[in-house]
PDB file of C-alpha atoms in Angstrom:
ATOM      1  CA  MET A   1      44.700 -30.617  57.657  1.00 48.00           C
ATOM      2  CA  ASP A   2      45.157 -26.969  58.756  1.00 53.00           C
ATOM      3  CA  GLU A   3      42.256 -25.011  60.059  1.00 58.00           C
ATOM      4  CA  ARG A   4      41.580 -21.963  57.921  1.00 68.00           C
ATOM      5  CA  ARG A   5      38.662 -20.578  59.768  1.00 66.00           C
ATOM      6  CA  ARG A   6      39.367 -17.165  61.566  1.00 79.00           C
ATOM      7  CA  TYR A   7      36.440 -17.583  63.973  1.00 82.00           C
ATOM      8  CA  MET A   8      35.157 -20.373  66.140  1.00 86.00           C
ATOM      9  CA  ARG A   9      32.044 -22.238  64.781  1.00 85.00           C
ATOM     10  CA  PHE A  10      29.085 -23.121  66.947  1.00 88.00           C
ATOM     11  CA  GLN A  11      26.825 -26.113  66.187  1.00 90.00           C
ATOM     12  CA  ALA A  12      23.318 -25.219  65.447  1.00 88.00           C
ATOM     13  CA  ASP A  13      19.929 -26.608  64.618  1.00 90.00           C
ATOM     14  CA  LEU A  14      17.951 -23.633  63.640  1.00 93.00           C
ATOM     15  CA  GLU A  15      15.175 -23.156  61.041  1.00 93.00           C
ATOM     16  CA  ALA A  16      15.447 -20.247  58.560  1.00 94.00           C
ATOM     17  CA  ALA A  17      13.810 -18.909  55.422  1.00 94.00           C
ATOM     18  CA  TYR A  18      15.922 -17.763  52.627  1.00 93.00           C
ATOM     19  CA  TRP A  19      15.686 -15.687  49.316  1.00 92.00           C
ATOM     20  CA  SER A  20      18.493 -15.707  46.743  1.00 89.00           C
ATOM     21  CA  LYS A  21      18.911 -12.944  44.461  1.00 85.00           C
ATOM     22  CA  GLY A  22      21.063 -14.504  41.691  1.00 74.00           C
ATOM     23  CA  THR A  23      20.465 -15.355  38.084  1.00 75.00           C
ATOM     24  CA  SER A  24      17.821 -17.814  39.154  1.00 74.00           C
ATOM     25  CA  PRO A  25      16.069 -16.293  42.198  1.00 83.00           C
ATOM     26  CA  ALA A  26      14.601 -18.773  44.644  1.00 87.00           C
ATOM     27  CA  SER A  27      13.284 -18.931  48.145  1.00 91.00           C
ATOM     28  CA  GLY A  28      12.359 -21.555  50.539  1.00 92.00           C
ATOM     29  CA  ARG A  29      13.208 -23.103  54.061  1.00 92.00           C
ATOM     30  CA  ALA A  30      16.670 -23.783  55.225  1.00 92.00           C
ATOM     31  CA  LEU A  31      18.355 -25.491  58.141  1.00 93.00           C
ATOM     32  CA  VAL A  32      21.319 -23.713  59.833  1.00 94.00           C
ATOM     33  CA  HIS A  33      24.026 -26.353  60.843  1.00 92.00           C
ATOM     34  CA  ASP A  34      26.614 -24.029  62.378  1.00 91.00           C
ATOM     35  CA  VAL A  35      27.210 -20.213  62.904  1.00 93.00           C
ATOM     36  CA  SER A  36      30.356 -18.057  63.444  1.00 93.00           C
ATOM     37  CA  ARG A  37      30.992 -14.493  63.575  1.00 92.00           C
ATOM     38  CA  SER A  38      31.529 -14.301  59.800  1.00 94.00           C
ATOM     39  CA  GLY A  39      28.984 -16.715  58.453  1.00 95.00           C
ATOM     40  CA  MET A  40      27.000 -19.935  58.633  1.00 94.00           C
ATOM     41  CA  ARG A  41      26.552 -23.268  56.993  1.00 93.00           C
ATOM     42  CA  VAL A  42      23.118 -24.129  55.802  1.00 94.00           C
ATOM     43  CA  SER A  43      21.143 -26.895  53.984  1.00 91.00           C
ATOM     44  CA  LEU A  44      18.627 -25.837  51.342  1.00 85.00           C
ATOM     45  CA  ALA A  45      16.770 -27.319  48.458  1.00 79.00           C
ATOM     46  CA  HIS A  46      18.014 -24.571  45.913  1.00 79.00           C
ATOM     47  CA  HIS A  47      21.533 -24.799  44.791  1.00 78.00           C
ATOM     48  CA  PRO A  48      22.966 -21.307  44.836  1.00 84.00           C
ATOM     49  CA  ALA A  49      26.015 -20.315  42.968  1.00 87.00           C
ATOM     50  CA  PRO A  50      29.202 -18.992  44.713  1.00 90.00           C
ATOM     51  CA  GLY A  51      29.003 -15.184  44.912  1.00 93.00           C
ATOM     52  CA  GLU A  52      25.172 -15.173  44.774  1.00 92.00           C
ATOM     53  CA  GLN A  53      23.396 -12.933  47.241  1.00 94.00           C
ATOM     54  CA  VAL A  54      21.162 -14.351  49.843  1.00 94.00           C
ATOM     55  CA  GLU A  55      18.953 -13.159  52.568  1.00 95.00           C
ATOM     56  CA  LEU A  56      18.033 -15.249  55.612  1.00 94.00           C
ATOM     57  CA  THR A  57      15.511 -14.855  58.392  1.00 95.00           C
ATOM     58  CA  VAL A  58      16.713 -17.273  61.247  1.00 94.00           C
ATOM     59  CA  GLN A  59      14.219 -18.124  64.005  1.00 90.00           C
ATOM     60  CA  MET A  60      15.886 -18.329  67.437  1.00 88.00           C
ATOM     61  CA  PRO A  61      14.317 -20.733  69.927  1.00 87.00           C
ATOM     62  CA  GLY A  62      12.450 -18.853  72.689  1.00 88.00           C
ATOM     63  CA  ASP A  63      12.454 -15.591  70.856  1.00 87.00           C
ATOM     64  CA  ASN A  64       9.553 -14.205  68.786  1.00 89.00           C
ATOM     65  CA  VAL A  65      11.902 -11.815  66.768  1.00 91.00           C
ATOM     66  CA  PRO A  66      13.901 -13.610  64.078  1.00 91.00           C
ATOM     67  CA  ILE A  67      17.471 -12.590  63.193  1.00 92.00           C
ATOM     68  CA  VAL A  68      17.672 -11.095  59.577  1.00 95.00           C
ATOM     69  CA  ALA A  69      21.070 -11.602  57.791  1.00 95.00           C
ATOM     70  CA  ALA A  70      22.225 -10.902  54.338  1.00 96.00           C
ATOM     71  CA  GLY A  71      25.308 -12.513  52.790  1.00 96.00           C
ATOM     72  CA  ASP A  72      27.138 -13.978  49.879  1.00 96.00           C
ATOM     73  CA  VAL A  73      27.449 -17.657  49.008  1.00 93.00           C
ATOM     74  CA  ALA A  74      31.135 -18.520  49.576  1.00 93.00           C
ATOM     75  CA  TRP A  75      30.754 -22.239  48.532  1.00 91.00           C
ATOM     76  CA  ALA A  76      27.852 -24.509  47.554  1.00 88.00           C
ATOM     77  CA  ALA A  77      27.450 -28.276  47.215  1.00 84.00           C
ATOM     78  CA  PRO A  78      24.683 -29.754  45.196  1.00 76.00           C
ATOM     79  CA  ALA A  79      21.878 -31.998  46.638  1.00 65.00           C
ATOM     80  CA  SER A  80      22.558 -35.603  46.857  1.00 61.00           C
ATOM     81  CA  ASP A  81      21.098 -38.038  44.399  1.00 51.00           C
ATOM     82  CA  GLY A  82      21.767 -40.965  46.782  1.00 44.00           C
ATOM     83  CA  PRO A  83      19.483 -42.611  49.432  1.00 44.00           C
ATOM     84  CA  GLY A  84      17.553 -40.013  51.411  1.00 46.00           C
ATOM     85  CA  GLY A  85      18.307 -37.265  48.829  1.00 47.00           C
ATOM     86  CA  ALA A  86      20.102 -34.963  51.144  1.00 55.00           C
ATOM     87  CA  ALA A  87      19.538 -31.368  50.646  1.00 59.00           C
ATOM     88  CA  GLY A  88      22.451 -29.213  49.125  1.00 65.00           C
ATOM     89  CA  GLY A  89      24.605 -27.209  51.436  1.00 86.00           C
ATOM     90  CA  ALA A  90      26.110 -23.758  51.177  1.00 91.00           C
ATOM     91  CA  GLY A  91      28.479 -21.578  53.295  1.00 93.00           C
ATOM     92  CA  ILE A  92      27.151 -18.093  53.660  1.00 95.00           C
ATOM     93  CA  ARG A  93      29.515 -15.197  54.342  1.00 96.00           C
ATOM     94  CA  PHE A  94      27.712 -12.372  56.256  1.00 96.00           C
ATOM     95  CA  ARG A  95      27.592  -8.918  54.740  1.00 96.00           C
ATOM     96  CA  ARG A  96      24.978  -7.597  57.097  1.00 95.00           C
ATOM     97  CA  ILE A  97      23.115  -8.893  60.267  1.00 91.00           C
TER      98      ILE A  97
END
């Protein structure tokens, strides 16, 4: 499979808070799995629709000032109904950091 990403991704295990501004606004806690120059992959309880606008506040280890980012949902996967009930995931394309 050909790699389509333009920027290198870095694995992350960061906590975040999010607010979606779509047709069904939601907010909650998220887990950031990886980050690149253009976006991030997150797990969240809410299932955002592609194109939905989101704002995230990411807490960096050892820093009291969080990173605030805004972006659009590039893709989204629903939460799993299987064992463990994994949270849904989404790719966020940054608009502003």
